[in-house]
Each structure stands twice: as structure tokens, then as C-alpha cells.
PDB file of C-alpha atoms in Angstrom:
ATOM      1  CA  MET A   1      47.911 168.485  78.771  1.00  0.00           C
ATOM      2  CA  TYR A   2      44.527 169.524  77.350  1.00  0.00           C
ATOM      3  CA  PHE A   3      42.764 166.825  79.402  1.00  0.00           C
ATOM      4  CA  THR A   4      44.451 168.017  82.602  1.00  0.00           C
ATOM      5  CA  LEU A   5      43.418 171.600  81.942  1.00  0.00           C
ATOM      6  CA  VAL A   6      39.796 170.652  81.239  1.00  0.00           C
ATOM      7  CA  LEU A   7      39.670 168.382  84.297  1.00  0.00           C
ATOM      8  CA  THR A   8      41.093 171.136  86.504  1.00  0.00           C
ATOM      9  CA  LEU A   9      38.552 173.674  85.241  1.00  0.00           C
ATOM     10  CA  TYR A  10      35.685 171.227  85.688  1.00  0.00           C
ATOM     11  CA  LEU A  11      36.689 170.306  89.237  1.00  0.00           C
ATOM     12  CA  GLY A  12      37.242 173.962  90.095  1.00  0.00           C
ATOM     13  CA  ALA A  13      33.751 174.863  88.925  1.00  0.00           C
ATOM     14  CA  PHE A  14      32.235 171.873  90.741  1.00  0.00           C
ATOM     15  CA  VAL A  15      34.012 172.550  94.029  1.00  0.00           C
ATOM     16  CA  GLY A  16      33.447 176.312  93.728  1.00  0.00           C
ATOM     17  CA  SER A  17      29.703 175.833  93.658  1.00  0.00           C
ATOM     18  CA  MET A  18      29.835 173.748  96.835  1.00  0.00           C
ATOM     19  CA  MET A  19      32.170 175.999  98.829  1.00  0.00           C
ATOM     20  CA  PRO A  20      30.799 178.362 101.448  1.00  0.00           C
ATOM     21  CA  GLY A  21      30.372 181.744  99.813  1.00  0.00           C
ATOM     22  CA  GLY A  22      29.488 180.233  96.439  1.00  0.00           C
ATOM     23  CA  LYS A  23      26.186 181.048  94.759  1.00  0.00           C
ATOM     24  CA  GLN A  24      23.421 178.591  95.552  1.00  0.00           C
ATOM     25  CA  PRO A  25      19.969 178.314  93.960  1.00  0.00           C
ATOM     26  CA  LEU A  26      17.122 179.648  96.073  1.00  0.00           C
ATOM     27  CA  THR A  27      15.359 176.873  97.981  1.00  0.00           C
ATOM     28  CA  GLU A  28      11.677 176.533  98.850  1.00  0.00           C
ATOM     29  CA  VAL A  29      12.566 177.560 102.407  1.00  0.00           C
ATOM     30  CA  ASP A  30      14.201 180.747 101.063  1.00  0.00           C
ATOM     31  CA  LEU A  31      11.273 181.538  98.782  1.00  0.00           C
ATOM     32  CA  GLU A  32       8.736 181.113 101.590  1.00  0.00           C
ATOM     33  CA  SER A  33      10.686 182.935 104.304  1.00  0.00           C
ATOM     34  CA  GLU A  34       9.247 186.172 105.647  1.00  0.00           C
ATOM     35  CA  LEU A  35      12.604 187.918 105.184  1.00  0.00           C
ATOM     36  CA  PHE A  36      12.882 186.996 101.500  1.00  0.00           C
ATOM     37  CA  GLN A  37       9.218 187.806 100.811  1.00  0.00           C
ATOM     38  CA  GLY A  38       9.909 191.271 102.230  1.00  0.00           C
ATOM     39  CA  PHE A  39      12.750 191.718  99.728  1.00  0.00           C
ATOM     40  CA  VAL A  40      10.488 190.563  96.888  1.00  0.00           C
ATOM     41  CA  GLY A  41       7.871 193.108  97.957  1.00  0.00           C
ATOM     42  CA  GLN A  42      10.478 195.888  98.009  1.00  0.00           C
ATOM     43  CA  ALA A  43      11.712 194.842  94.560  1.00  0.00           C
ATOM     44  CA  GLU A  44       8.144 194.839  93.186  1.00  0.00           C
ATOM     45  CA  ILE A  45       7.635 198.403  94.382  1.00  0.00           C
ATOM     46  CA  LYS A  46      11.028 199.599  93.097  1.00  0.00           C
ATOM     47  CA  CYS A  47      10.416 198.010  89.686  1.00  0.00           C
ATOM     48  CA  ASN A  48       7.031 199.725  89.456  1.00  0.00           C
ATOM     49  CA  GLN A  49       8.645 203.047  90.397  1.00  0.00           C
ATOM     50  CA  ALA A  50      11.239 202.565  87.646  1.00  0.00           C
ATOM     51  CA  VAL A  51       8.620 202.161  84.911  1.00  0.00           C
ATOM     52  CA  ASN A  52       7.173 205.255  83.252  1.00  0.00           C
ATOM     53  CA  SER A  53       3.557 204.106  83.303  1.00  0.00           C
ATOM     54  CA  VAL A  54       0.358 205.051  85.109  1.00  0.00           C
ATOM     55  CA  SER A  55      -0.475 201.348  85.503  1.00  0.00           C
ATOM     56  CA  TRP A  56       0.652 199.101  88.328  1.00  0.00           C
ATOM     57  CA  PHE A  57       2.527 195.947  87.307  1.00  0.00           C
ATOM     58  CA  VAL A  58       1.851 192.741  89.266  1.00  0.00           C
ATOM     59  CA  ARG A  59       4.215 189.831  89.757  1.00  0.00           C
ATOM     60  CA  GLU A  60       3.314 186.861  87.606  1.00  0.00           C
ATOM     61  CA  GLY A  61       4.986 183.458  87.634  1.00  0.00           C
ATOM     62  CA  PRO A  62       7.900 181.998  89.567  1.00  0.00           C
ATOM     63  CA  ILE A  63      10.870 183.749  91.133  1.00  0.00           C
ATOM     64  CA  ASN A  64      14.238 182.520  89.874  1.00  0.00           C
ATOM     65  CA  GLY A  65      17.498 183.341  91.567  1.00  0.00           C
ATOM     66  CA  THR A  66      20.469 182.618  93.757  1.00  0.00           C
ATOM     67  CA  LYS A  67      21.807 183.502  97.168  1.00  0.00           C
ATOM     68  CA  GLN A  68      25.381 183.863  98.303  1.00  0.00           C
ATOM     69  CA  VAL A  69      26.769 184.100 101.809  1.00  0.00           C
ATOM     70  CA  VAL A  70      29.151 187.044 101.866  1.00  0.00           C
ATOM     71  CA  SER A  71      29.451 189.518 104.714  1.00  0.00           C
ATOM     72  CA  GLY A  72      25.724 188.927 105.046  1.00  0.00           C
ATOM     73  CA  ILE A  73      23.548 187.420 102.320  1.00  0.00           C
ATOM     74  CA  LYS A  74      23.450 188.542  98.698  1.00  0.00           C
ATOM     75  CA  TYR A  75      20.291 187.622  96.793  1.00  0.00           C
ATOM     76  CA  GLU A  76      19.969 187.889  93.019  1.00  0.00           C
ATOM     77  CA  PHE A  77      16.553 187.082  91.609  1.00  0.00           C
ATOM     78  CA  ASN A  78      14.137 187.981  88.850  1.00  0.00           C
ATOM     79  CA  PHE A  79      10.463 187.694  88.076  1.00  0.00           C
ATOM     80  CA  LEU A  80       7.990 188.791  85.435  1.00  0.00           C
ATOM     81  CA  GLN A  81       5.569 191.638  86.004  1.00  0.00           C
ATOM     82  CA  GLN A  82       2.459 192.198  83.920  1.00  0.00           C
ATOM     83  CA  GLU A  83       0.453 195.383  83.491  1.00  0.00           C
ATOM     84  CA  SER A  84      -2.734 195.506  85.551  1.00  0.00           C
ATOM     85  CA  ASP A  85      -5.877 197.603  85.702  1.00  0.00           C
ATOM     86  CA  CYS A  86      -4.727 199.249  88.954  1.00  0.00           C
ATOM     87  CA  LYS A  87      -3.213 202.725  89.021  1.00  0.00           C
ATOM     88  CA  LYS A  88       0.386 203.082  90.199  1.00  0.00           C
ATOM     89  CA  GLU A  89      -0.386 206.258  92.136  1.00  0.00           C
ATOM     90  CA  ALA A  90      -3.081 204.517  94.200  1.00  0.00           C
ATOM     91  CA  LYS A  91      -0.906 201.479  94.962  1.00  0.00           C
ATOM     92  CA  LEU A  92       2.061 203.626  96.022  1.00  0.00           C
ATOM     93  CA  ALA A  93      -0.307 205.605  98.265  1.00  0.00           C
ATOM     94  CA  GLY A  94      -1.114 202.387 100.126  1.00  0.00           C
ATOM     95  CA  ASP A  95      -4.246 201.051  98.413  1.00  0.00           C
ATOM     96  CA  ASN A  96      -3.759 197.369  99.221  1.00  0.00           C
ATOM     97  CA  GLU A  97      -7.475 196.608  99.383  1.00  0.00           C
ATOM     98  CA  THR A  98      -7.998 196.599  95.618  1.00  0.00           C
ATOM     99  CA  SER A  99      -7.340 193.397  93.697  1.00  0.00           C
ATOM    100  CA  CYS A 100      -5.456 194.086  90.475  1.00  0.00           C
ATOM    101  CA  GLU A 101      -6.464 192.165  87.353  1.00  0.00           C
ATOM    102  CA  ILE A 102      -3.886 191.614  84.615  1.00  0.00           C
ATOM    103  CA  LYS A 103      -4.706 193.510  81.414  1.00  0.00           C
ATOM    104  CA  GLU A 104      -5.182 191.385  78.336  1.00  0.00           C
ATOM    105  CA  ASN A 105      -2.443 192.350  75.829  1.00  0.00           C
ATOM    106  CA  GLY A 106      -0.796 194.516  78.504  1.00  0.00           C
ATOM    107  CA  LEU A 107       2.906 195.214  78.777  1.00  0.00           C
ATOM    108  CA  GLU A 108       5.264 192.731  80.413  1.00  0.00           C
ATOM    109  CA  HIS A 109       8.517 193.472  82.212  1.00  0.00           C
ATOM    110  CA  LEU A 110      11.340 191.399  83.650  1.00  0.00           C
ATOM    111  CA  CYS A 111      12.343 192.738  87.050  1.00  0.00           C
ATOM    112  CA  SER A 112      15.867 191.773  88.154  1.00  0.00           C
ATOM    113  CA  ALA A 113      16.831 192.499  91.749  1.00  0.00           C
ATOM    114  CA  HIS A 114      20.087 192.450  93.677  1.00  0.00           C
ATOM    115  CA  VAL A 115      19.706 192.570  97.452  1.00  0.00           C
ATOM    116  CA  LEU A 116      22.544 192.822  99.960  1.00  0.00           C
ATOM    117  CA  TYR A 117      21.322 191.981 103.445  1.00  0.00           C
ATOM    118  CA  ALA A 118      23.992 192.627 106.066  1.00  0.00           C
ATOM    119  CA  PRO A 119      22.271 194.009 109.178  1.00  0.00           C
ATOM    120  CA  HIS A 120      25.589 194.416 111.004  1.00  0.00           C
ATOM    121  CA  ALA A 121      26.996 196.625 108.215  1.00  0.00           C
ATOM    122  CA  GLY A 122      24.101 199.005 107.640  1.00  0.00           C
ATOM    123  CA  PRO A 123      20.748 199.156 105.889  1.00  0.00           C
ATOM    124  CA  THR A 124      19.715 196.591 103.298  1.00  0.00           C
ATOM    125  CA  VAL A 125      20.525 197.634  99.728  1.00  0.00           C
ATOM    126  CA  VAL A 126      17.978 196.798  97.012  1.00  0.00           C
ATOM    127  CA  GLU A 127      18.922 197.479  93.380  1.00  0.00           C
ATOM    128  CA  VAL A 128      16.583 196.702  90.507  1.00  0.00           C
ATOM    129  CA  GLU A 129      16.697 196.737  86.738  1.00  0.00           C
ATOM    130  CA  VAL A 130      13.568 196.576  84.606  1.00  0.00           C
ATOM    131  CA  VAL A 131      13.571 195.248  81.047  1.00  0.00           C
ATOM    132  CA  ASP A 132      10.557 195.444  78.741  1.00  0.00           C
ATOM    133  CA  VAL A 133       9.904 191.938  77.396  1.00  0.00           C
ATOM    134  CA  SER A 134       6.508 192.620  75.844  1.00  0.00           C
ATOM    135  CA  GLU A 135       5.692 190.692  72.671  1.00  0.00           C
ATOM    136  CA  ASP A 136       5.982 193.761  70.430  1.00  0.00           C
ATOM    137  CA  ASP A 137       9.475 194.535  71.671  1.00  0.00           C
ATOM    138  CA  ALA A 138      10.580 190.891  71.678  1.00  0.00           C
ATOM    139  CA  ASN A 139       9.928 190.691  67.927  1.00  0.00           C
ATOM    140  CA  GLN A 140      12.558 193.336  67.218  1.00  0.00           C
ATOM    141  CA  GLU A 141      15.531 190.965  66.783  1.00  0.00           C
ATOM    142  CA  GLY A 142      15.672 190.088  70.455  1.00  0.00           C
ATOM    143  CA  ASP A 143      16.589 193.623  71.530  1.00  0.00           C
ATOM    144  CA  LYS A 144      15.598 194.294  75.106  1.00  0.00           C
ATOM    145  CA  LYS A 145      15.181 197.809  76.334  1.00  0.00           C
ATOM    146  CA  VAL A 146      16.368 198.559  79.852  1.00  0.00           C
ATOM    147  CA  LEU A 147      13.797 200.957  81.207  1.00  0.00           C
ATOM    148  CA  GLU A 148      15.641 202.120  84.294  1.00  0.00           C
ATOM    149  CA  SER A 149      17.789 200.982  87.173  1.00  0.00           C
ATOM    150  CA  VAL A 150      16.994 202.068  90.701  1.00  0.00           C
ATOM    151  CA  GLU A 151      19.013 201.720  93.880  1.00  0.00           C
ATOM    152  CA  ALA A 152      17.281 201.925  97.227  1.00  0.00           C
ATOM    153  CA  VAL A 153      18.798 202.087 100.647  1.00  0.00           C
TER     154      VAL A 153
END
């Protein structure tokens, strides 16, 4: 009986990940697509807006996530952002000419984004959550402080 139950759960999980509509890891094609890069750019801006800092935070490292075909495409992904020497106000005003250097011993955040792209159903929805994962905060028994969640339409 126990074996049958475990086998059923295992097969269900295996088949569920292969069925249309199941979550799939992001592929290189997804990560390099112009559409997805646009969503990453929107998430970067929204995460910076959510942080109470005068500094601009730049994306550092890989993007990890999944996509799911629903009534459109649902992306869930996250990336690290590190504090830079650029000012948030200038970057939000459109200063894209300046190269931002990462501050040594600066703050670090984990930006998690949920994007629902369904052009037939209305505008794209981008929701973000920012968690401070700086070394000082990480040493406090693994507690992570959610800085703010933002929903954009």
C-alpha cells in the first residue's frame, strides 16, 4: 500500500512537470529573448523603486526562474542586486549614459519578480519583492527582511 502511494505521488510529480501548463525552467532562448529582457529591465526598476535608498542597485549574477503557460505566460524569476555608486534619482530620470560601479561592502538585495504576460487579456502585470541579503543581515540567524512589495501594471 505504502509503495503504491509513493509510486503514484512520484509519477504524478514527474508527469505534472512535463504536462503543458506545468512550470518549466527558463531556457537560454528565454533568457536571451527581447521580450524577457524587457521584463527583467522592468523588474530591476521596480526593485530599485521599492528600496529606501539614494543609491541605484545593479543586477549582478545569473537570473534563476521558471515559466508557465497559462492564459498567457507566467514568469517567476529572481536575481541579486548590489548597491552601486550611481544615484537612484538620476537613473530613474533616464541617465543611462553613466556606468555604475558596484560599491565595495555595499548592500545586496534579492529581487524576486512575478510577471504575467497575456497581451489578449490586458496589460502585463509585474510584481516584485525585495529582500535584503546583505552580509550583516544574513548573520542574524538567517532572518531576511522583506523591504517592500510593488505591483505594476
